[in-house]
Coordinates of C-alpha atoms and ligand atoms in Angstrom, one line a residue:
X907 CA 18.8 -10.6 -32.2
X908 CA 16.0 -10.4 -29.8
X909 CA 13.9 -8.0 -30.4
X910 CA 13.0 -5.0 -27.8
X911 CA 9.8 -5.8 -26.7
X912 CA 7.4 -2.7 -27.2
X913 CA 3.6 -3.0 -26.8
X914 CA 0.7 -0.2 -27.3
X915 CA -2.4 -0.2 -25.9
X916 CA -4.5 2.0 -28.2
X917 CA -8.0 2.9 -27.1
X918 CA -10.6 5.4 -29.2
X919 CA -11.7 7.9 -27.1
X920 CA -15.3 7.2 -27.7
X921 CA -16.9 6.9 -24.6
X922 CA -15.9 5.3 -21.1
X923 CA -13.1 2.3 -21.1
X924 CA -15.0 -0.7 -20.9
X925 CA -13.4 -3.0 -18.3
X926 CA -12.3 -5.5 -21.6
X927 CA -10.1 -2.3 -22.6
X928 CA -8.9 -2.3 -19.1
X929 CA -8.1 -6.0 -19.5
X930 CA -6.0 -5.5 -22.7
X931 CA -4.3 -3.1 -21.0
X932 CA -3.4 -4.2 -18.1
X933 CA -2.2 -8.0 -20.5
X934 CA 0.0 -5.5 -22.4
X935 CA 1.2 -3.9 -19.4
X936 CA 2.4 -7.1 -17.8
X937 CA 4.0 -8.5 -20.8
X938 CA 6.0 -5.1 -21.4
X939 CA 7.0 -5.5 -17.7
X940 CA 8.2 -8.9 -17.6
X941 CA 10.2 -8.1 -20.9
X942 CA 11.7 -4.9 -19.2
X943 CA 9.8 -3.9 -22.3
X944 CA 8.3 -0.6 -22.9
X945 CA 4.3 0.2 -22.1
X946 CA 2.8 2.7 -24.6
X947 CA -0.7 4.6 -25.3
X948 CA -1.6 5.9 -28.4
X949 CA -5.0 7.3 -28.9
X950 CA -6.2 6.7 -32.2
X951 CA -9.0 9.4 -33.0
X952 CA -9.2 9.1 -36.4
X953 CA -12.4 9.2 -36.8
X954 CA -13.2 12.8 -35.3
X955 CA -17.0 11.9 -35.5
X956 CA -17.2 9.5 -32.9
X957 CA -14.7 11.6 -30.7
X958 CA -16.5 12.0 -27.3
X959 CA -15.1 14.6 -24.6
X960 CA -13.5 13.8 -21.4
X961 CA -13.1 10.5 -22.8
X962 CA -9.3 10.7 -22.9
X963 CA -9.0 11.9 -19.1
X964 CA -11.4 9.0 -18.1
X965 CA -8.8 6.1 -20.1
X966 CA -5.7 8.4 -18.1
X967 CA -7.4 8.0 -14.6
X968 CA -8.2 4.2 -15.3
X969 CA -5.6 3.5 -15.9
X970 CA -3.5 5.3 -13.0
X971 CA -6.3 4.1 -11.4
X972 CA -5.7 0.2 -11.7
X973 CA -1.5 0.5 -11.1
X974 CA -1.0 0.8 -15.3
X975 CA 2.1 2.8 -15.4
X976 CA 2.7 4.3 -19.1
X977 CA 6.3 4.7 -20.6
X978 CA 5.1 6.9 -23.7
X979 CA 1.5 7.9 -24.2
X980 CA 0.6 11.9 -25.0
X981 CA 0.7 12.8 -21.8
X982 CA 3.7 11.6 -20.7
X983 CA 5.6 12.2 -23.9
X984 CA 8.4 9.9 -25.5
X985 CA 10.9 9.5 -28.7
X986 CA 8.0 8.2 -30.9
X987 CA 5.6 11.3 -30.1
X988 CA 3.5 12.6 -31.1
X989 CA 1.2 9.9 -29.4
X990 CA -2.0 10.7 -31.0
X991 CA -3.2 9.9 -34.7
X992 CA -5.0 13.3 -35.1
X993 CA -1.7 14.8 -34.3
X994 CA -0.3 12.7 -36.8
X995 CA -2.1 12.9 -39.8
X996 CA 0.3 14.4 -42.1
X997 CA 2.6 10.9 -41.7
X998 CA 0.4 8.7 -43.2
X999 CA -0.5 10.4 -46.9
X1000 CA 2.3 9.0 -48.3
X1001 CA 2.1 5.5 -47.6
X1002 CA -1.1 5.5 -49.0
X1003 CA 0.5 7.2 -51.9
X1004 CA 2.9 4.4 -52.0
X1005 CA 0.4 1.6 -51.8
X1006 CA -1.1 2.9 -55.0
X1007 CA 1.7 3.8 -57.1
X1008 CA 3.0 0.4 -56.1
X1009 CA -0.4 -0.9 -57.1
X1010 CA -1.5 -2.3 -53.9
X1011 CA -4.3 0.1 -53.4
X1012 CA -6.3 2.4 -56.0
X1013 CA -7.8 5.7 -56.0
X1014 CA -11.8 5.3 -55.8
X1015 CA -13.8 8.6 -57.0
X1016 CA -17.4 6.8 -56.5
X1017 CA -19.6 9.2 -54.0
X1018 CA -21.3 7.0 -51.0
X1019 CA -24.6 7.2 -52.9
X1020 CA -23.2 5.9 -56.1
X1021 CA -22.1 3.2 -53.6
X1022 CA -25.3 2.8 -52.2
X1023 CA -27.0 2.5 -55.4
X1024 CA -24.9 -0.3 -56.3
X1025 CA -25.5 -2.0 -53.5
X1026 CA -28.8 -2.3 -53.8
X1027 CA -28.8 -3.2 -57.3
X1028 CA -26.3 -6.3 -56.1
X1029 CA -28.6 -6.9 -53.1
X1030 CA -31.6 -7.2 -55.9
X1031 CA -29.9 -9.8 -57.4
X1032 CA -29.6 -11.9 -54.8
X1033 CA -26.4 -11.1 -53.2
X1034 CA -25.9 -11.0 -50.0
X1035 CA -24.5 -7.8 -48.1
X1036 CA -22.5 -6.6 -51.2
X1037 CA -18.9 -5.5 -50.5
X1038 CA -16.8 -3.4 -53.0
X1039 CA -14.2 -6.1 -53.3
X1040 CA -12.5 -7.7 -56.3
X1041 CA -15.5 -7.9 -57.9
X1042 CA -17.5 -4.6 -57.8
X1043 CA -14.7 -2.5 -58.0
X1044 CA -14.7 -3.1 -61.3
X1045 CA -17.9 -1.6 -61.9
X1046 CA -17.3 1.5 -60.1
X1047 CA -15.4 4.2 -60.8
X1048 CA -12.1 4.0 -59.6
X1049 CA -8.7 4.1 -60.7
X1050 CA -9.1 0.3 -62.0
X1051 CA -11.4 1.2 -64.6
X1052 CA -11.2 4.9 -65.3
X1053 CA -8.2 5.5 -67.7
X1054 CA -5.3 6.8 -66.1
X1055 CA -6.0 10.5 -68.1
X1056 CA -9.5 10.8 -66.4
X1057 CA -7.9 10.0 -62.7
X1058 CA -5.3 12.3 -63.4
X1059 CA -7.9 14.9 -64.4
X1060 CA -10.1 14.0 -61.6
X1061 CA -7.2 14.3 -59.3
X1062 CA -6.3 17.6 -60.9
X1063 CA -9.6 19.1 -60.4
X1064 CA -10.0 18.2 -56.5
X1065 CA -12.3 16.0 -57.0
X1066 CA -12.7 14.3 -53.7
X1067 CA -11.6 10.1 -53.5
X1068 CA -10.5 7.8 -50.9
X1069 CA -7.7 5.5 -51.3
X1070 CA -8.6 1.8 -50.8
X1071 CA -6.5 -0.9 -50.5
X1072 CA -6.4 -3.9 -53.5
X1073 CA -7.1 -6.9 -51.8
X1074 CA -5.3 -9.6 -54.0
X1075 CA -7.8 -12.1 -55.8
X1076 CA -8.1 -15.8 -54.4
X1077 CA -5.4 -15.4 -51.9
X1078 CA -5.2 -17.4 -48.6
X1079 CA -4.0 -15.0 -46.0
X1080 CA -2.1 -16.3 -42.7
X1081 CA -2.1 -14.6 -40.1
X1082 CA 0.2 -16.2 -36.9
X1083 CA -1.7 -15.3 -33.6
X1084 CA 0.4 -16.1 -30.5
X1085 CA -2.9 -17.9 -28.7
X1086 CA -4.7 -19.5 -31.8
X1087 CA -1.6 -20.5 -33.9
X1088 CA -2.0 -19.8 -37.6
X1089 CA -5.4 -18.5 -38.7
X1090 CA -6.0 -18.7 -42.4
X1091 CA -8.6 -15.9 -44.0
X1092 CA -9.6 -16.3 -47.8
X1093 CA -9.2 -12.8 -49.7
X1094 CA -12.1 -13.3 -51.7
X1095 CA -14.5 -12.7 -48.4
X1096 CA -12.3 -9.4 -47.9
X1097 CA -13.6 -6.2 -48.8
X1098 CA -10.9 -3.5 -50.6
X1099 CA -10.9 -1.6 -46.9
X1100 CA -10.8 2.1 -47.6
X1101 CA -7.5 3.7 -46.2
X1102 CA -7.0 6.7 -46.7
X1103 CA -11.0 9.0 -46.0
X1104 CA -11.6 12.2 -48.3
X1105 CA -10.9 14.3 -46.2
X1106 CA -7.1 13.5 -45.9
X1107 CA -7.5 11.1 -42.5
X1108 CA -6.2 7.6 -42.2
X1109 CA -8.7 5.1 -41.6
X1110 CA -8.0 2.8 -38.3
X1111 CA -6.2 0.4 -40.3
X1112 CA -3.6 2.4 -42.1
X1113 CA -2.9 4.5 -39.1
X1114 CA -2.9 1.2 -37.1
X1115 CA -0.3 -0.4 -38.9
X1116 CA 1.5 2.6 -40.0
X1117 CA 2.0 3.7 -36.3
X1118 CA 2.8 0.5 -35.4
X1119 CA 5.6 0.5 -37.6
X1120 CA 6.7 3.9 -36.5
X1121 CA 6.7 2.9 -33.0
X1122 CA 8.4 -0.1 -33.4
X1123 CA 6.0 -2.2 -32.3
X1124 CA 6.8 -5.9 -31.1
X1125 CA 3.7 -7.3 -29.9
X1126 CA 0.3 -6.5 -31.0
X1127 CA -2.2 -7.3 -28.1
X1128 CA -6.0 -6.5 -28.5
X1129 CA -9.2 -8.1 -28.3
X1130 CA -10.8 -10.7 -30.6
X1131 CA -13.1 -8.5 -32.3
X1132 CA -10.2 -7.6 -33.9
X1133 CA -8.9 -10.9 -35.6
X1134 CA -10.9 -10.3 -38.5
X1135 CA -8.7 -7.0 -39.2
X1136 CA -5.1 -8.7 -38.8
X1137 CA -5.4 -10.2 -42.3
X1138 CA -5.6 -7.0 -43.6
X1139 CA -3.0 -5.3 -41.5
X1140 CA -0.5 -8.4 -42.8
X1141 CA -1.1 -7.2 -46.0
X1142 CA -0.1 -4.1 -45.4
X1143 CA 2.9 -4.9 -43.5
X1144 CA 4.0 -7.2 -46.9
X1145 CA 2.8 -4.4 -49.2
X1146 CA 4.9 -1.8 -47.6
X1147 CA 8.1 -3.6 -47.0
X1148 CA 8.0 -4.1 -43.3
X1149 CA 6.7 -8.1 -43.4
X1150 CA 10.5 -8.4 -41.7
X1151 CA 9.7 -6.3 -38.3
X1152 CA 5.8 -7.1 -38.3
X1153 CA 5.0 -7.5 -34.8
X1154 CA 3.9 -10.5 -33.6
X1155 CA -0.2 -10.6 -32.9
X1156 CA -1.8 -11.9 -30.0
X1157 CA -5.8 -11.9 -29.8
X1158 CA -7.7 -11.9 -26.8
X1159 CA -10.5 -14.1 -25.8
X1160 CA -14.0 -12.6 -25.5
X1161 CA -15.7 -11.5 -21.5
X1162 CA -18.9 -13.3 -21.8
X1163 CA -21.9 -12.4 -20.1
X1164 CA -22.0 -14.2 -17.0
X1165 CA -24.2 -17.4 -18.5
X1166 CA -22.0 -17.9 -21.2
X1167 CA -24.6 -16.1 -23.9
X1168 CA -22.3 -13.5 -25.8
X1169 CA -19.9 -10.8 -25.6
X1170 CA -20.2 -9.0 -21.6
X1171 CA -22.9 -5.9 -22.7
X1172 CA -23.9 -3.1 -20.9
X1173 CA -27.3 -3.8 -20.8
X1174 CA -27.2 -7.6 -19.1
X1175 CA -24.8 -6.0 -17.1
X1176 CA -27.3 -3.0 -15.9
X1177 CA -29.8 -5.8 -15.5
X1178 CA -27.6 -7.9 -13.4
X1179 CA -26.8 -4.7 -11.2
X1180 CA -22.9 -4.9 -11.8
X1181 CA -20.8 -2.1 -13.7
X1182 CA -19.0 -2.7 -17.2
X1183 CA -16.6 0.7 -16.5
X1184 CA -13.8 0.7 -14.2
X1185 CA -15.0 4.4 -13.0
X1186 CA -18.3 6.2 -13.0
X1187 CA -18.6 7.5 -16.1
X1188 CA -20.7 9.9 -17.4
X1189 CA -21.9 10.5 -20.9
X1190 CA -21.7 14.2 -21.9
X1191 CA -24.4 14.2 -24.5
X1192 CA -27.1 12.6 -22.5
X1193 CA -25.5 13.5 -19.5
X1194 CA -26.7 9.7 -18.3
X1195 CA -24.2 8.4 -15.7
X1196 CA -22.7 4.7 -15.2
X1197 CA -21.5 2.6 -12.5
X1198 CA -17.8 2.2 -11.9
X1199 CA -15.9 -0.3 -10.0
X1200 CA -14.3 2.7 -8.0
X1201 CA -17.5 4.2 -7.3
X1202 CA -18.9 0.7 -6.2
X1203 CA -16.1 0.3 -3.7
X1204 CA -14.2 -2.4 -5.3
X1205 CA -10.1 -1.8 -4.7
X1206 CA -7.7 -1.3 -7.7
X1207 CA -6.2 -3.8 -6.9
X1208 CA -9.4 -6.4 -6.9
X1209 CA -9.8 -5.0 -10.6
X1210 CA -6.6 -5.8 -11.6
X1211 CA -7.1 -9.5 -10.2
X1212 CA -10.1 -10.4 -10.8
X1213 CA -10.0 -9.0 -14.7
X1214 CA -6.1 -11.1 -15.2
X1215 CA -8.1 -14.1 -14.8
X1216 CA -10.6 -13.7 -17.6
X1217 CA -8.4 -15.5 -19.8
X1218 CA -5.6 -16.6 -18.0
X1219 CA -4.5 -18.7 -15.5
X1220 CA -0.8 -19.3 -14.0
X1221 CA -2.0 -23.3 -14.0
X1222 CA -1.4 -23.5 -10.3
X1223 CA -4.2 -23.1 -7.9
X1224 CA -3.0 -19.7 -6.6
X1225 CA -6.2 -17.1 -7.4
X1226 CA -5.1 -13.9 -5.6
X1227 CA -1.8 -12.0 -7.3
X1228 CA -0.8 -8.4 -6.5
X1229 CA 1.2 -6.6 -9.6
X1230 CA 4.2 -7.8 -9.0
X1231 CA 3.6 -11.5 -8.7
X1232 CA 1.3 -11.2 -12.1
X1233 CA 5.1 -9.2 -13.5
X1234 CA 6.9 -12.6 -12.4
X1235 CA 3.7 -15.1 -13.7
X1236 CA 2.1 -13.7 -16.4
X1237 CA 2.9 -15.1 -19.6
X1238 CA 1.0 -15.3 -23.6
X1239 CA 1.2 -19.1 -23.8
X1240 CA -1.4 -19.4 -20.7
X1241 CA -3.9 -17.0 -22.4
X1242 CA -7.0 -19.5 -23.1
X1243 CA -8.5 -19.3 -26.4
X1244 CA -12.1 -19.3 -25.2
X1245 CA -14.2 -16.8 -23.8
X1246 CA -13.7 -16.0 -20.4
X1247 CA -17.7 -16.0 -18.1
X1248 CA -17.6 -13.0 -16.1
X1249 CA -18.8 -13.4 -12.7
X1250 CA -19.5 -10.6 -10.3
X1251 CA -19.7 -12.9 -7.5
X1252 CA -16.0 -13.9 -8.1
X1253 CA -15.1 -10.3 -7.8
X1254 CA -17.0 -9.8 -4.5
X1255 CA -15.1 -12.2 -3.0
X1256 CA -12.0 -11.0 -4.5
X1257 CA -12.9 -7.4 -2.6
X1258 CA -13.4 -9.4 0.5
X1259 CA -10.1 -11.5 0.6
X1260 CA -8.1 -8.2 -0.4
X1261 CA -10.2 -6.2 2.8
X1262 CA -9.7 -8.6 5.2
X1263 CA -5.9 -8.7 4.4
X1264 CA -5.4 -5.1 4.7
X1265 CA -4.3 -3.7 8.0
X1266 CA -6.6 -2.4 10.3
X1267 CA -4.9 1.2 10.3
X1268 CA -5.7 1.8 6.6
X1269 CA -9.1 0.2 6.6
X1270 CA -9.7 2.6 9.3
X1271 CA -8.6 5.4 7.5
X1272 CA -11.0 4.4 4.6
X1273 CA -14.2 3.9 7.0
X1274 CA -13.4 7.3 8.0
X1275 CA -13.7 8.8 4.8
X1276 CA -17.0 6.9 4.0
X1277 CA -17.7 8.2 7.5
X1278 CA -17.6 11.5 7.0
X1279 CA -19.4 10.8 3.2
X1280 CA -22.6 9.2 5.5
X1281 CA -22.3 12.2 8.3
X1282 CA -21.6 9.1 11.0
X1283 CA -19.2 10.4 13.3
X1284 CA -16.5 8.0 14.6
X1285 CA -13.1 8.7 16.1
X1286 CA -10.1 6.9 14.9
X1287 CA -9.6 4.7 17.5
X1288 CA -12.9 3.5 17.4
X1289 CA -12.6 3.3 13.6
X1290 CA -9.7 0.8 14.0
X1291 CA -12.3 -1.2 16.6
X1292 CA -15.0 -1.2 14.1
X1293 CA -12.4 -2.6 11.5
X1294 CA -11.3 -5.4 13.8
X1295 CA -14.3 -6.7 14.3
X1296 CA -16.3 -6.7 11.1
X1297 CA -13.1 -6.9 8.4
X1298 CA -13.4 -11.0 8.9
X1299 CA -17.4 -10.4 7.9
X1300 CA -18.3 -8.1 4.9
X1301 CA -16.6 -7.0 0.9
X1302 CA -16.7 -3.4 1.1
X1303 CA -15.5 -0.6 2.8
X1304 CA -19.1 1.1 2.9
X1305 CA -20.2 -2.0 4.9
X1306 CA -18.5 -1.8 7.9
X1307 CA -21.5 1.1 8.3
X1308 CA -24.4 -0.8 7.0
X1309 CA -23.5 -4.7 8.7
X1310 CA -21.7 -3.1 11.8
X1311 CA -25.1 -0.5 12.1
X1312 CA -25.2 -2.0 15.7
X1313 CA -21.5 -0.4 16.4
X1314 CA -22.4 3.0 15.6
X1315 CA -26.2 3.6 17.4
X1316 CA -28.7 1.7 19.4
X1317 CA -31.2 -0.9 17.7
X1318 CA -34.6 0.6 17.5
X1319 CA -36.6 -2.9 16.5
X1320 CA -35.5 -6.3 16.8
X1321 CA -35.7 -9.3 14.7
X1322 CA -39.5 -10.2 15.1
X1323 CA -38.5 -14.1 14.4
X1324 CA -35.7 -14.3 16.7
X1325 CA -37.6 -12.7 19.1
X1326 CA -40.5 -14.4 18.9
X1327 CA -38.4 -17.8 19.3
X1328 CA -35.7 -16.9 22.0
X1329 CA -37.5 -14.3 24.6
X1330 CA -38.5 -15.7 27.4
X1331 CA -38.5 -15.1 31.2
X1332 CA -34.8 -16.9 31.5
X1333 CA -33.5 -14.8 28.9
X1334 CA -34.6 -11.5 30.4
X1335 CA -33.5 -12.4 33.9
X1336 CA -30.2 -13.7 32.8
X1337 CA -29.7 -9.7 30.7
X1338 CA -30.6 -8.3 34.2
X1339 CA -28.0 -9.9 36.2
X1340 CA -25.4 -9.8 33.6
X1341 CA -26.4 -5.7 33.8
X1342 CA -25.9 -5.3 37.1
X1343 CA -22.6 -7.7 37.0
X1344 CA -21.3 -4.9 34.0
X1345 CA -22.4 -2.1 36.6
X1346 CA -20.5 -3.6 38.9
X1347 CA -17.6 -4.4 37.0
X1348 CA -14.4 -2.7 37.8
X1349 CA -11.0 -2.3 36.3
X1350 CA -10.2 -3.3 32.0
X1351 CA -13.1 -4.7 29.9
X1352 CA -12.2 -6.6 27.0
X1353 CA -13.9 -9.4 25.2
X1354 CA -12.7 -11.8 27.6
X1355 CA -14.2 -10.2 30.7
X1356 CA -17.6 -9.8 28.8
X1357 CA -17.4 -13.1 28.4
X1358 CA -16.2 -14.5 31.8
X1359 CA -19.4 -12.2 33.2
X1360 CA -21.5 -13.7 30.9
X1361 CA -20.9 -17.0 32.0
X1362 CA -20.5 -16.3 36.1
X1363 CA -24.4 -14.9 35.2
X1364 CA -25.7 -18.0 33.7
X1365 CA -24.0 -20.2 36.1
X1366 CA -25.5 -18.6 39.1
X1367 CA -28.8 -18.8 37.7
X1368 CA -28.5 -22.2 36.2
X1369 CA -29.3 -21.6 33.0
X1370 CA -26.8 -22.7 30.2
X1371 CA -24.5 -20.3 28.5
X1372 CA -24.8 -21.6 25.2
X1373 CA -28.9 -21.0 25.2
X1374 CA -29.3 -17.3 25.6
X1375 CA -26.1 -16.4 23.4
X1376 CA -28.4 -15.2 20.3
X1377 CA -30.9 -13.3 22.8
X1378 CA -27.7 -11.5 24.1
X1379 CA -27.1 -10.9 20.8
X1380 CA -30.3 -9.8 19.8
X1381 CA -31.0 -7.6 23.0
X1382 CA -27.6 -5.8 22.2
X1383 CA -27.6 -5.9 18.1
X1384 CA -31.4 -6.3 17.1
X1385 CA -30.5 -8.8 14.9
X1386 CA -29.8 -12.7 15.5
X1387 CA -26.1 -12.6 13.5
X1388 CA -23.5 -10.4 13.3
X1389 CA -19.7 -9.9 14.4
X1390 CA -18.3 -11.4 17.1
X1391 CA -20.8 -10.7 20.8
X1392 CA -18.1 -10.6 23.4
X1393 CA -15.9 -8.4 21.2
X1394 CA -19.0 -6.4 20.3
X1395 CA -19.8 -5.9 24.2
X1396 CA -16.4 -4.6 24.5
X1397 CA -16.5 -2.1 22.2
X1398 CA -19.6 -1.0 23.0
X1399 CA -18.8 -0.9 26.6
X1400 CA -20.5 -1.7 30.1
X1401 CA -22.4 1.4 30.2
X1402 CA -23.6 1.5 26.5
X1403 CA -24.8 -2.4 27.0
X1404 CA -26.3 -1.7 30.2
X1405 CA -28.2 1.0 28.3
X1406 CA -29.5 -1.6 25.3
X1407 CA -30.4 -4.5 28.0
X1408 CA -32.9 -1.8 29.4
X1409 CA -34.4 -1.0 26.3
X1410 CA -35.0 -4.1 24.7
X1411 CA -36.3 -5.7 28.2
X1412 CA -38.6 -3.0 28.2
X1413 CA -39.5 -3.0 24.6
X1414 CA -40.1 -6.8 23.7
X1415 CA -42.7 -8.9 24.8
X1416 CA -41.4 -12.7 26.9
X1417 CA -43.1 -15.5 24.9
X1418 CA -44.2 -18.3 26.8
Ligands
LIG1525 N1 -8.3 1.7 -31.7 C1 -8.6 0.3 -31.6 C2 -9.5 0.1 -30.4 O1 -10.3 1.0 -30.1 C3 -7.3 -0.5 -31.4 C4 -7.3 -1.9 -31.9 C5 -5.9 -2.4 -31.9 O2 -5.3 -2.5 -30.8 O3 -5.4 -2.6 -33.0 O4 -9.6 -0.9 -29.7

C-alpha cells in the first residue's frame, strides 16, 4: 500500500530562521502538497538552554510570511499534538527504558568531569578527539562495567545518569538517502550518542526519531549537516522495531557563500550587504538587530523562487514559478547533490521580474505605503503614474522614490558631466521654444503630444531632434538617464516643465 505522505519541518527555536530553514521548509511543503500529503511543524526544544524568546513567533510569521501553509504544528493543533517536544517529554522515557533493557543502550553514571578527565588522559596518548564509544565505555562507569547490583543501587539512590545508546562494534551502517542513494557510515567512528539527559529530557535524536514515529512520518527532509545523524536515527528505528515504517530520508545540499567557499554565514553575508533571515530579526539578549528579506523589500513570493532553486531545477529553462506551478513541478529526484552558490544578484533580478509583472493598481498601493513611511505625499492616481513609468526600470518598491526622485520634486543640481558636454546655446533655445509651445498648448497632454511639440520645436529651428533629447532630459530630470522623457513630461505636466526649463536655463552655464 502507498504510504500517506507526511513530512515535518522541525526547527529549534534558537534564534531567527535562517533562510536554509526557510528552504527546507518550503522543499517539505511542496512535496506534502503535490502528495495531497500532510505539512507539519514540530518544534523541538529540547534543549531548554539554547531556547531563545520570540524565536517561535519569528519561524510562525516566516513562514505565513513566504505562502507555507501548516496542516498540524502547535499552533494550529492536529491528531498527533502535542506539537512540541517540551510538551512531550514524558513520551519518550520509556523507549529509552526499552533500548536498555533490550540492550541497545546502557545507563552511564560517569559525571562530565570524570569525562573530561578521561579525555584528556586519551588525548595524552595520542588520540585524537576521544569519543566515549565502544572503546572508552569500557573504562568508565556505566552499566557495561559496573555489576548489575551497583546500577541498581546507583539507580536506587538517585544518583543522576544519562542513557546512551550502544552503538554496535564494526558495523557498516546504510543509510538510503533519496538524493545520494546509499550512504555507508562505519560504527566504529560513531560515538554511543547520549539519549536520554539527566535531567529526564530526550536528546535531539531520541525525540527526533521517537516523534517521527509518533507522527507517522513518511519523508524525512532536512539539511545536510544532518547526514551524519541518520546513521544513528536508523539504528534506532531497527532497535525499536519500527525499521518497517522508517521514513524515507532525503538530505539537502548545502547554500554556499556566494564564491563557492563554505556553508552561506552570517558574517560574509553582513560583509556582502545581503540578509541571511527572511525577516528582521532581532536578538533579545544583545538586542542587535538583522536584516530580513521583508524588511529589504524583497516580495514573498521572490523568496520562495529564488530559495527553490538552490538545489533544484525543473530541467527546463523556465526560472520564475509561483506556488502553484512549484506544487505541479517540484519533485526529490531533481534535488542536486551539490551545494547550491547563493547569489544576491539573482534575487534582485528575481524582485524585478516579479514588480514589473505586478499590476499597476497594487504596485501603487505599495508606493503609497512607502510613501507615507518617507512623508512624500502622492495621490493615488498619481501613484499609479509613477508605477507606469518606472516599474519597467528598478527591483524594489522603495525605488520608485529614490530612481523616480525627478517625479515627485524639482532637480536642485544637475549632472555636472552631462552638462558640461550637452549645454549649449542650441539646446537652451530649443527648451525656450518648446516652453512657450507647452504654454501654448491647448486641449489633452499625453506623451505623444509632448513628443509631437518637441519635434514641431526642433524642426522650426533646425536643429535635430535626436541631439538635444538628453539635455531635455537633463533640464527636466537633472540627470542624463531615467524613465521614459515624453511620458515623464506628461506626468509632470506643461506647467511643472515650463517651471523646470526656467530654472535650469537660469541655473547652468552654455558651454561653447
Ligand atoms: N531540530 C533540528 C533542526 O533544528 C531538526 C533536524 C531534522 O529535521 O531532523 O534543524
Amino acid at each position: 500500500m502507498e504510504r500517506k505522505v507526511r513530512v515535518r519541518f522541525a526547527p529549534s527555536p534558537t534564534g531567527g530562521l535562517h533562510i536554509g530553514g526557510v528552504r527546507t521548509a518550503l522543499y517539505n511543503y511542496l512535496i506534502a502538497k503535490r502528495n495531497n500529503g500532510t505539512m507539519i511543524l514540530r518544534i523541538e526544544d529540547t534543549d531548554q538552554t539554547r531556547y531563545v524568546e520570540g524565536a517561535e513567533e519569528y519561524i510562525k510569521e516566516a513562514l505565513e510570511w513566504v505562502g507555507i501553509k501548516l496542516d498540524e504544528s502547535p499552533w494550529h493543533g492536529g491528531a498527533f499534538a502535542p506539537y512540541r517536544q517540551s510538551e512531550r517529554k514524558h513520551l519518550y522515557k520509556e523507549y529509552a527504558l526499552k533500548l536498555v533493557e533490550d540492550g541497545n543502550a546502557y545507563y552511564a553514571f560517569d559525571t562530565e568531569e570524570e569525562w573530561n578527565e578521561k579525555r584528556k588522559e586519551l588525548e595524552a596518548a595520542g588520540i585524537v578527539a576521544p569519543q566515549y564509544n565502544g572503546i572508552t565505555r569500557l573504562q568508565m562507569k556505566n552499566s557495561l562495567t559496573l555489576g548489575e547490583e551497583e546500577v541498581k543501587r546507583k539507580l536506587a539512590a538517585g544518583e543522576p545518569y544519562v542513557i546512551r545508546l550502544k552503538i554496535p562494534k564494526k558495523e557498516e551502517i546504510s543509510v538510503h538517502d533519496l538524493i545520494r542513494g546509499w550512504v555507508t557510515f562505519h560504527s566504529p567512528l560513531l560515538d554511543d550518542k547520549v539519549l536520554l539527559k539527566s535531567d529526564g529530557m530526550p536528546t535531539y535524536h531520541l525525540a527526533n526519531v521517537v516523534d517521527d514515529y509518533l507522527m507517522q512520518i513518511s519523508h524525512v527532509i532536512r539539511g545536510e549537516e544532518w547526514l551524519p545523524s541518520a546513521p544513528i536515527h536508523v539504528l534506532l528505528y531497527q532497535f525499536l522495531g519500527w525499521k518497517e515504517v522508517m521514513p524515507q530520508f532525503a538530505h539537502l545540499p548545502l547554500i554556499m557563500n556566494p564564491d563557492g567557499n563554505g556553508k552561506l554565514s552570517k558574517r560574509y553575508a553582513d560583509q556582502l550587504g545581503f540578509p541571511v533571515f527572511p525577516l528582521q530579526w532581532t536578538n533579545p539578549e544583545k538586542q542587535e538587530t538583522m536584516m530580513g528579506y521583508r524588511e529589504e523589500g524583497y516580495f514573498p513570493e521572490v523568496m520562495v523562487n529564488f530559495l527553490v532553486l538552490l538545489g533544484w531545477n525543473a530541467g527546463t529553462e523556465q526560472e520564475i514559478f509561483s506556488m502553484e506551478q512549484l506544487i505541479e513541478a517540484f519533485t526529490i529526484e531533481k534535488i542536486g547533490k551539490s551545494g547550491a552558490k547563493f547569489d544576491i544578484n539573482k534575487a534582485k533580478w528575481f524582485n524585478h521580474q516579479y514588480l514589473k509583472a505586478k499590476p499597476n493598481e497594487e504596485l501603487a498601493t505599495y508606493l503609497l505605503e512607502e510613501a507615507k513611511k518617507q512623508q512624500v505625499s502622492l495621490s493615488k492616481e498619481k501613484a499609479e503614474k509613477v508605477v507606469a513609468i518606472l516599474k519597467e526600470r528598478i527591483t524594489f518598491v522603495k525605488d520608485f522614490l529614490t530612481e523616480g526622485k525627478y517625479l515627485f520634486e524639482a532637480p536642485q543640481t544637475f549632472d555636472e558631466q552631462i552638462a558640461g558636454k550637452k549645454w549649449n546655446q542650441p539646446l537652451v533655445d530649443v527648451l525656450n521654444a518648446y516652453k512657450s509651445a507647452l504654454q501654448n498648448h491647448e486641449g489633452a497632454f499625453d506623451a505623444h503630444t509632448a513628443k509631437d511639440l518637441l519635434n514641431k520645436t526642433t524642426d522650426s529651428l533646425g536643429i535635430k531632434f535626436g541631439s538635444v533629447m538628453q539635455g531635455v532630459r537633463l533640464a527636466i530630470t537633472g540627470s542624463g538617464t531615467g524613465a521614459d522623457l515624453m511620458e515623464t513630461i506628461a506626468y509632470l505636466g506643461t506647467e511643472e516643465v515650463g517651471k523646470r526649463i526656467d530654472f535650469s536655463v537660469n541655473n547652468l552655464k552654455v558651454v561653447a
